[in-house]
GROMACS .gro file of N, CA and C in nm:
model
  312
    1UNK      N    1  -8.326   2.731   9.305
    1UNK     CA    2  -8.277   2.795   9.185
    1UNK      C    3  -8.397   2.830   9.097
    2UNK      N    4  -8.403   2.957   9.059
    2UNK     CA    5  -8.511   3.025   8.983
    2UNK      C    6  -8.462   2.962   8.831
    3UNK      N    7  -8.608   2.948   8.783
    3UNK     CA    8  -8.634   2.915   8.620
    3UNK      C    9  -8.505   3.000   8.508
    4UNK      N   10  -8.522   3.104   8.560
    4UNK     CA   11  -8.422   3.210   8.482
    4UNK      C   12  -8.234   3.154   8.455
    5UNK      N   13  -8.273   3.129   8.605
    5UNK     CA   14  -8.066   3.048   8.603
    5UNK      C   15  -8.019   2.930   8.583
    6UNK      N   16  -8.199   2.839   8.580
    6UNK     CA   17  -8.171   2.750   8.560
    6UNK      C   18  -8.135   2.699   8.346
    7UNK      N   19  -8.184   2.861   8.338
    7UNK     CA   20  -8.209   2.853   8.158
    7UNK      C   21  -8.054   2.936   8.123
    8UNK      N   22  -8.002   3.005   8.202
    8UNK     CA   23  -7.845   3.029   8.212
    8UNK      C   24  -7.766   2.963   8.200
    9UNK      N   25  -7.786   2.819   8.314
    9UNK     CA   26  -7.658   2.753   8.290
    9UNK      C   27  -7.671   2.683   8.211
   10UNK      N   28  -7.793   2.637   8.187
   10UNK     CA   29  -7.782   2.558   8.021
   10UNK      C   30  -7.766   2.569   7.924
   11UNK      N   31  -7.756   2.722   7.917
   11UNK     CA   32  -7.732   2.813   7.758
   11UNK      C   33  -7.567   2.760   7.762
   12UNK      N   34  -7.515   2.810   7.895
   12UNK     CA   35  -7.367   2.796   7.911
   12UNK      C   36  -7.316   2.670   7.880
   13UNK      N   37  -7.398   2.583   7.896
   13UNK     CA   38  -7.334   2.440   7.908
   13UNK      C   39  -7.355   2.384   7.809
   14UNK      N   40  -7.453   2.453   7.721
   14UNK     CA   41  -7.467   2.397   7.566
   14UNK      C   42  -7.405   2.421   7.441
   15UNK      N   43  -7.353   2.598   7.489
   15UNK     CA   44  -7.286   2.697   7.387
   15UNK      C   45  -7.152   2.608   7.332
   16UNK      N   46  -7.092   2.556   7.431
   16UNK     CA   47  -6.967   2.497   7.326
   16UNK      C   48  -7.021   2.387   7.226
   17UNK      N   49  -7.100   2.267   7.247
   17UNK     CA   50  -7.163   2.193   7.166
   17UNK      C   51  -7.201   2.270   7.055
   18UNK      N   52  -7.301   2.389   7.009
   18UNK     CA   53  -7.346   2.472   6.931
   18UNK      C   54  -7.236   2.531   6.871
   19UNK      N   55  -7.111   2.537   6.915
   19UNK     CA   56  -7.053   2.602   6.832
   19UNK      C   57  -6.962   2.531   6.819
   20UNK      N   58  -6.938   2.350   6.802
   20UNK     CA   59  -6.897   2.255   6.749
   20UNK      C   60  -6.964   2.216   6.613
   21UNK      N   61  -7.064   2.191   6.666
   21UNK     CA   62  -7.198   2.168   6.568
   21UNK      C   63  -7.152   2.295   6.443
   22UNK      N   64  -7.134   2.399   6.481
   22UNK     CA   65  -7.170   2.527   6.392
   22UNK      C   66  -7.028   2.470   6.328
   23UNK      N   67  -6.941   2.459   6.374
   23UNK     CA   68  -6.788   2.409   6.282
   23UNK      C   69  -6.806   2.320   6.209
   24UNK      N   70  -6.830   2.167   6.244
   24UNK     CA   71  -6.838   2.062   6.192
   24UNK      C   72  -6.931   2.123   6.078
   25UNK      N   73  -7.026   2.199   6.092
   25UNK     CA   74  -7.090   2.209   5.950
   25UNK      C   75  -7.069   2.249   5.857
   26UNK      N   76  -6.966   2.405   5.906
   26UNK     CA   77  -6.850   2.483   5.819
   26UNK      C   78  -6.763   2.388   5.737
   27UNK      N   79  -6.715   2.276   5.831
   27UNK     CA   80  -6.637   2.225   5.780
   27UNK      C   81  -6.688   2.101   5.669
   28UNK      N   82  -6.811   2.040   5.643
   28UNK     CA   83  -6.883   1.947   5.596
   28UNK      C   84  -6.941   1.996   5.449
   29UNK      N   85  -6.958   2.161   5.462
   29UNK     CA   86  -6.984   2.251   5.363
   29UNK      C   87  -6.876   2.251   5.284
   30UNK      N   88  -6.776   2.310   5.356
   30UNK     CA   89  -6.688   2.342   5.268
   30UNK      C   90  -6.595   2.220   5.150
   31UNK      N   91  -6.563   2.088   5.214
   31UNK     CA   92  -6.556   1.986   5.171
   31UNK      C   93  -6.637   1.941   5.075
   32UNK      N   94  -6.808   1.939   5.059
   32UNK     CA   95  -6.887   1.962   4.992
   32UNK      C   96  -6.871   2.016   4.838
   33UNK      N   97  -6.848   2.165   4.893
   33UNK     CA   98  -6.777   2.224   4.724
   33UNK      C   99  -6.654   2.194   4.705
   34UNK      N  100  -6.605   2.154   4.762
   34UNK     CA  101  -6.427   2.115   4.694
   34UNK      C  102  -6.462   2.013   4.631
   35UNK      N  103  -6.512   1.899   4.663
   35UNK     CA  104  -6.557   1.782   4.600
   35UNK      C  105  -6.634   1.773   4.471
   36UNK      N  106  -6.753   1.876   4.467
   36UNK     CA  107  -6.830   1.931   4.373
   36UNK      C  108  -6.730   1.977   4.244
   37UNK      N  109  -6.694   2.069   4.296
   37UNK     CA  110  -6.581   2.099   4.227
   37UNK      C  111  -6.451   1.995   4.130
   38UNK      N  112  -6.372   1.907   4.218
   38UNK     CA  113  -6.322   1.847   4.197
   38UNK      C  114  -6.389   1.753   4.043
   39UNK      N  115  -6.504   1.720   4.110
   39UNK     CA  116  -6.566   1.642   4.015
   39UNK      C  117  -6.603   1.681   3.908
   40UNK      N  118  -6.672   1.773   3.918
   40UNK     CA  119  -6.711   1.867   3.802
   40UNK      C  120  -6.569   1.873   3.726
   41UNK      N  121  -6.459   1.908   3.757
   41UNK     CA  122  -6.361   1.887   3.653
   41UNK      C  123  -6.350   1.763   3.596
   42UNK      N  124  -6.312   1.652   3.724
   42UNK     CA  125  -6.295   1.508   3.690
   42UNK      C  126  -6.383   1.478   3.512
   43UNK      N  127  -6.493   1.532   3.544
   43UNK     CA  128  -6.629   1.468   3.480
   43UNK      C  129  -6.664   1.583   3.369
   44UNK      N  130  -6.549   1.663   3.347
   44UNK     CA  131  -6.588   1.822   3.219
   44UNK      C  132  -6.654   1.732   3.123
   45UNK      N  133  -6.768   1.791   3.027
   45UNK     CA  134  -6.804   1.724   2.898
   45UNK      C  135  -6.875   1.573   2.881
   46UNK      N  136  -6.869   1.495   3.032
   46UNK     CA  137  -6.862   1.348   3.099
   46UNK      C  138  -6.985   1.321   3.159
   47UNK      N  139  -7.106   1.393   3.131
   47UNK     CA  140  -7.172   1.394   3.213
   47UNK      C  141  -7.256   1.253   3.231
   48UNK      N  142  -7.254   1.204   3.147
   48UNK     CA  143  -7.351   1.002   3.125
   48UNK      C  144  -7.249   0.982   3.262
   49UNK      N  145  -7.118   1.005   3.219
   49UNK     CA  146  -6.997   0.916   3.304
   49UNK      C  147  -7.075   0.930   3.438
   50UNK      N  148  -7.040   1.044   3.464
   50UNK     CA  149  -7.058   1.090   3.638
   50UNK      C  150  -7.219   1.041   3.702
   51UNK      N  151  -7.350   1.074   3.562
   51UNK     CA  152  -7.438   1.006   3.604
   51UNK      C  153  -7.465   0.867   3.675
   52UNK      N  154  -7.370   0.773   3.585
   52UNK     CA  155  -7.400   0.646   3.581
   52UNK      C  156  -7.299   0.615   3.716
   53UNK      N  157  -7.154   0.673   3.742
   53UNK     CA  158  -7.100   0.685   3.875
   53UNK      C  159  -7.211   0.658   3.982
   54UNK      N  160  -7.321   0.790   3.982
   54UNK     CA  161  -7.416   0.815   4.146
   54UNK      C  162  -7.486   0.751   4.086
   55UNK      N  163  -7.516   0.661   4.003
   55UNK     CA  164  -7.626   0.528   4.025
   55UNK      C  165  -7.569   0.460   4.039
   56UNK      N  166  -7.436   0.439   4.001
   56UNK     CA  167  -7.381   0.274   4.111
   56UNK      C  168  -7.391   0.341   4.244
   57UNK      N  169  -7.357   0.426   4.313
   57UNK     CA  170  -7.337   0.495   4.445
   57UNK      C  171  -7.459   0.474   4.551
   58UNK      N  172  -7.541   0.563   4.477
   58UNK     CA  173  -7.697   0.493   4.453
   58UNK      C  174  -7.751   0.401   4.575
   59UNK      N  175  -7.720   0.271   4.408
   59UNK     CA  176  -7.757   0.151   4.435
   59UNK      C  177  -7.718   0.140   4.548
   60UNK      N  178  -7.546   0.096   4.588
   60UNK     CA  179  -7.450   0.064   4.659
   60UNK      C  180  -7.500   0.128   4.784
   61UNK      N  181  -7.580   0.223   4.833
   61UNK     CA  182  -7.649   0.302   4.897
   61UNK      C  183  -7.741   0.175   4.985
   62UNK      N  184  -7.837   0.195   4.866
   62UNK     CA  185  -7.941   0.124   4.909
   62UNK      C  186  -7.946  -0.034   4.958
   63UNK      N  187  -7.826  -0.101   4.903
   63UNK     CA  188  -7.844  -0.241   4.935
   63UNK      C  189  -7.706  -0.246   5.017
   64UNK      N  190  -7.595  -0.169   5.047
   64UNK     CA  191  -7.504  -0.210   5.127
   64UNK      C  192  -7.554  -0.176   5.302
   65UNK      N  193  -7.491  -0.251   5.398
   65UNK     CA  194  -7.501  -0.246   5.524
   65UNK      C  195  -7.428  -0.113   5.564
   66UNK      N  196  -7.513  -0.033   5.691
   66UNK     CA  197  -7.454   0.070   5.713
   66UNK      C  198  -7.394   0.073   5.855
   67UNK      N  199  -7.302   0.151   5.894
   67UNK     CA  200  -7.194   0.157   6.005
   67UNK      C  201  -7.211   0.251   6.078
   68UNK      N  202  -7.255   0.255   6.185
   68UNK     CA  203  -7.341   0.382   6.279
   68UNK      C  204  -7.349   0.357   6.398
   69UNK      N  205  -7.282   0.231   6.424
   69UNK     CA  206  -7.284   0.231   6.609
   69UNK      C  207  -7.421   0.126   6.623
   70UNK      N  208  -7.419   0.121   6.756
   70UNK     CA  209  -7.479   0.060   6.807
   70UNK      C  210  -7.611   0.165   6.765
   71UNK      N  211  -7.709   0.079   6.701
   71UNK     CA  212  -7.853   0.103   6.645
   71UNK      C  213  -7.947   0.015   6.577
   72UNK      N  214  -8.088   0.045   6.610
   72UNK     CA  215  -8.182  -0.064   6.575
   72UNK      C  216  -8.227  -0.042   6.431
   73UNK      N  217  -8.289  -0.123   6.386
   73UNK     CA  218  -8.326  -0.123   6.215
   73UNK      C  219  -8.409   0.003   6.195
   74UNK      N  220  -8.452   0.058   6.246
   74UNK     CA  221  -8.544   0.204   6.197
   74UNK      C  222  -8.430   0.319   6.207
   75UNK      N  223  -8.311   0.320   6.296
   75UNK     CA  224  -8.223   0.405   6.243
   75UNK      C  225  -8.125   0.443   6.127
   76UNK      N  226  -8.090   0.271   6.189
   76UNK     CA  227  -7.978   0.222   6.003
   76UNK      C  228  -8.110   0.256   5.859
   77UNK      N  229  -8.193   0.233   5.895
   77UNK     CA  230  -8.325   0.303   5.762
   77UNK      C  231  -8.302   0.395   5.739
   78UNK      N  232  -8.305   0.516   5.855
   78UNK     CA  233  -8.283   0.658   5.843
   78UNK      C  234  -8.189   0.657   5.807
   79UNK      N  235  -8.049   0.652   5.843
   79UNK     CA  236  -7.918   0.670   5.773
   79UNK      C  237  -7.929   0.625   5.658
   80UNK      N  238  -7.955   0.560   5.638
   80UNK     CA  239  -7.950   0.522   5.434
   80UNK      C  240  -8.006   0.641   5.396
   81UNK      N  241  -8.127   0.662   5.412
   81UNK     CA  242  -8.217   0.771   5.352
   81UNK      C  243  -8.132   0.887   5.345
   82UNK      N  244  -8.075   0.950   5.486
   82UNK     CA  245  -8.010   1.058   5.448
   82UNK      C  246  -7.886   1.066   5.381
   83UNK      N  247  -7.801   0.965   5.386
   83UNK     CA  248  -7.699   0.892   5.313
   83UNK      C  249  -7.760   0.920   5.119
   84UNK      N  250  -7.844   0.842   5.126
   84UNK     CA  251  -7.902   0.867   4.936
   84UNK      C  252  -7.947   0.996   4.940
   85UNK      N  253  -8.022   1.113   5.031
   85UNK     CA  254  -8.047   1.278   5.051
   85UNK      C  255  -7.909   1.314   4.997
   86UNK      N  256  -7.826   1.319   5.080
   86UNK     CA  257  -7.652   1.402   5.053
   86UNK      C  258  -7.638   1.328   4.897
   87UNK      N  259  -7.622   1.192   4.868
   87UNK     CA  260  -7.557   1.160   4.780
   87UNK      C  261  -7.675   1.234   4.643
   88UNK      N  262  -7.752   1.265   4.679
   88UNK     CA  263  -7.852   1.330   4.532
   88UNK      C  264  -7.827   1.453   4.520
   89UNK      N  265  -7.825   1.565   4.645
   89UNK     CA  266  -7.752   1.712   4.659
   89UNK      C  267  -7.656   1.710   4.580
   90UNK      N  268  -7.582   1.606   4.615
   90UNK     CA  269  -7.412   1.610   4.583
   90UNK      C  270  -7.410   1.631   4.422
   91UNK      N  271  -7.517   1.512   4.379
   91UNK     CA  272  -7.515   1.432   4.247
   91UNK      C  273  -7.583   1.607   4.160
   92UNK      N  274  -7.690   1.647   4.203
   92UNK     CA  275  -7.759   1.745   4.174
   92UNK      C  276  -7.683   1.886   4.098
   93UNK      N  277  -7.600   1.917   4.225
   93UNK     CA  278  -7.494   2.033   4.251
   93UNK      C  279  -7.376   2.012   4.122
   94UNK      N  280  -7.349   1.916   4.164
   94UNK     CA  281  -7.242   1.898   4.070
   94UNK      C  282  -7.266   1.840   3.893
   95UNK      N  283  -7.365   1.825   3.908
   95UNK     CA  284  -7.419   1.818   3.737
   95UNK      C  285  -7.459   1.970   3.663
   96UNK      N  286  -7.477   2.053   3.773
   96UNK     CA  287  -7.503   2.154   3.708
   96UNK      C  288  -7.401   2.238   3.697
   97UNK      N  289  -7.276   2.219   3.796
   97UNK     CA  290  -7.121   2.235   3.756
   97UNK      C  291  -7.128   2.191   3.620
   98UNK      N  292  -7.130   2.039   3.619
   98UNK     CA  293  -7.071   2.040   3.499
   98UNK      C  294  -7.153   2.064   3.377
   99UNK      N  295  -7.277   2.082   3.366
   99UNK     CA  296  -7.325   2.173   3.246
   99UNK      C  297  -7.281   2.335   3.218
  100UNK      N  298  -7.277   2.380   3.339
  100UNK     CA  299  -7.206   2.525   3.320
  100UNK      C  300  -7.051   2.513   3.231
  101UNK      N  301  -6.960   2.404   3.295
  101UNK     CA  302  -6.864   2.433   3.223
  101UNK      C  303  -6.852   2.377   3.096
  102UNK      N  304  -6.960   2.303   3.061
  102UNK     CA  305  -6.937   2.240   2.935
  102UNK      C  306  -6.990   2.347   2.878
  103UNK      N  307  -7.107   2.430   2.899
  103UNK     CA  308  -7.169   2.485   2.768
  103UNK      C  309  -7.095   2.714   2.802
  104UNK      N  310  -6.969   2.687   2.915
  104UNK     CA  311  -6.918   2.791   2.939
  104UNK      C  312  -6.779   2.797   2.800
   0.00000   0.00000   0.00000
C-alpha cells in the first residue's frame, strides 16, 4: 500500500472523530454564552456579587480534588489549570456583560 492511500484511509477514519470534536465544541460554545448570559442577568448592577462568586469558584478550583479518570498527578495539574483557564474566560466575558448592561 502506497503512502498516498495509506494517508486516505486515515483521513477517512478520522473524519467522523473531527467532526464530533467540531460538534462537541459547537455545542460547549454555545452553552458558554447562554450561561454568560444567564449570569450577566442573574448578576445586573451585582458586579462585587458575581466577582466574589468566581473567587470562591476559584479557590474551590484550586484546592478541590479533580475527576478525570484514571490519571497521574501531572495531568490532574493540567486539568485544574485549564479548569481555572475556562473559569477566568467565563469570569472575564461575563463581567463585561455585565458592565455593558449596567452602564446600557
Amino acid at each position: 500500500m502506497e503512502r498516498e492511500d495509506i494517508l486516505v484511509l486515515l483521513d477517512a477514519s478520522l473524519q467522523p472523530i473531527f467532526e464530533e470534536q467540531f460538534e462537541q465544541s459547537a455545542r460547549i460554545t454555545s452553552l458558554r454564552f447562554l450561561l454568560e448570559d444567564l449570569f450577566a442577568d442573574q448578576y445586573s448592577a451585582r458586579l462585587p456579587d458575581f466577582s466574589a462568586r468566581m473567587d470562591r469558584l476559584l479557590e474551590l478550583t484550586r484546592i478541590a480534588s479533580v475527576k478525570g479518570g484514571p490519571a497521574n498527578a501531572e495531568h490532574l495539574s493540567e486539568m485544574k489549570v485549564r479548569v481555572a483557564t475556562h473559569l477566568e474566560r467565563f469570569r472575564s466575558e461575563t463581567e463585561r456583560k455585565i458592565v455593558a448592561r449596567s452602564s446600557g
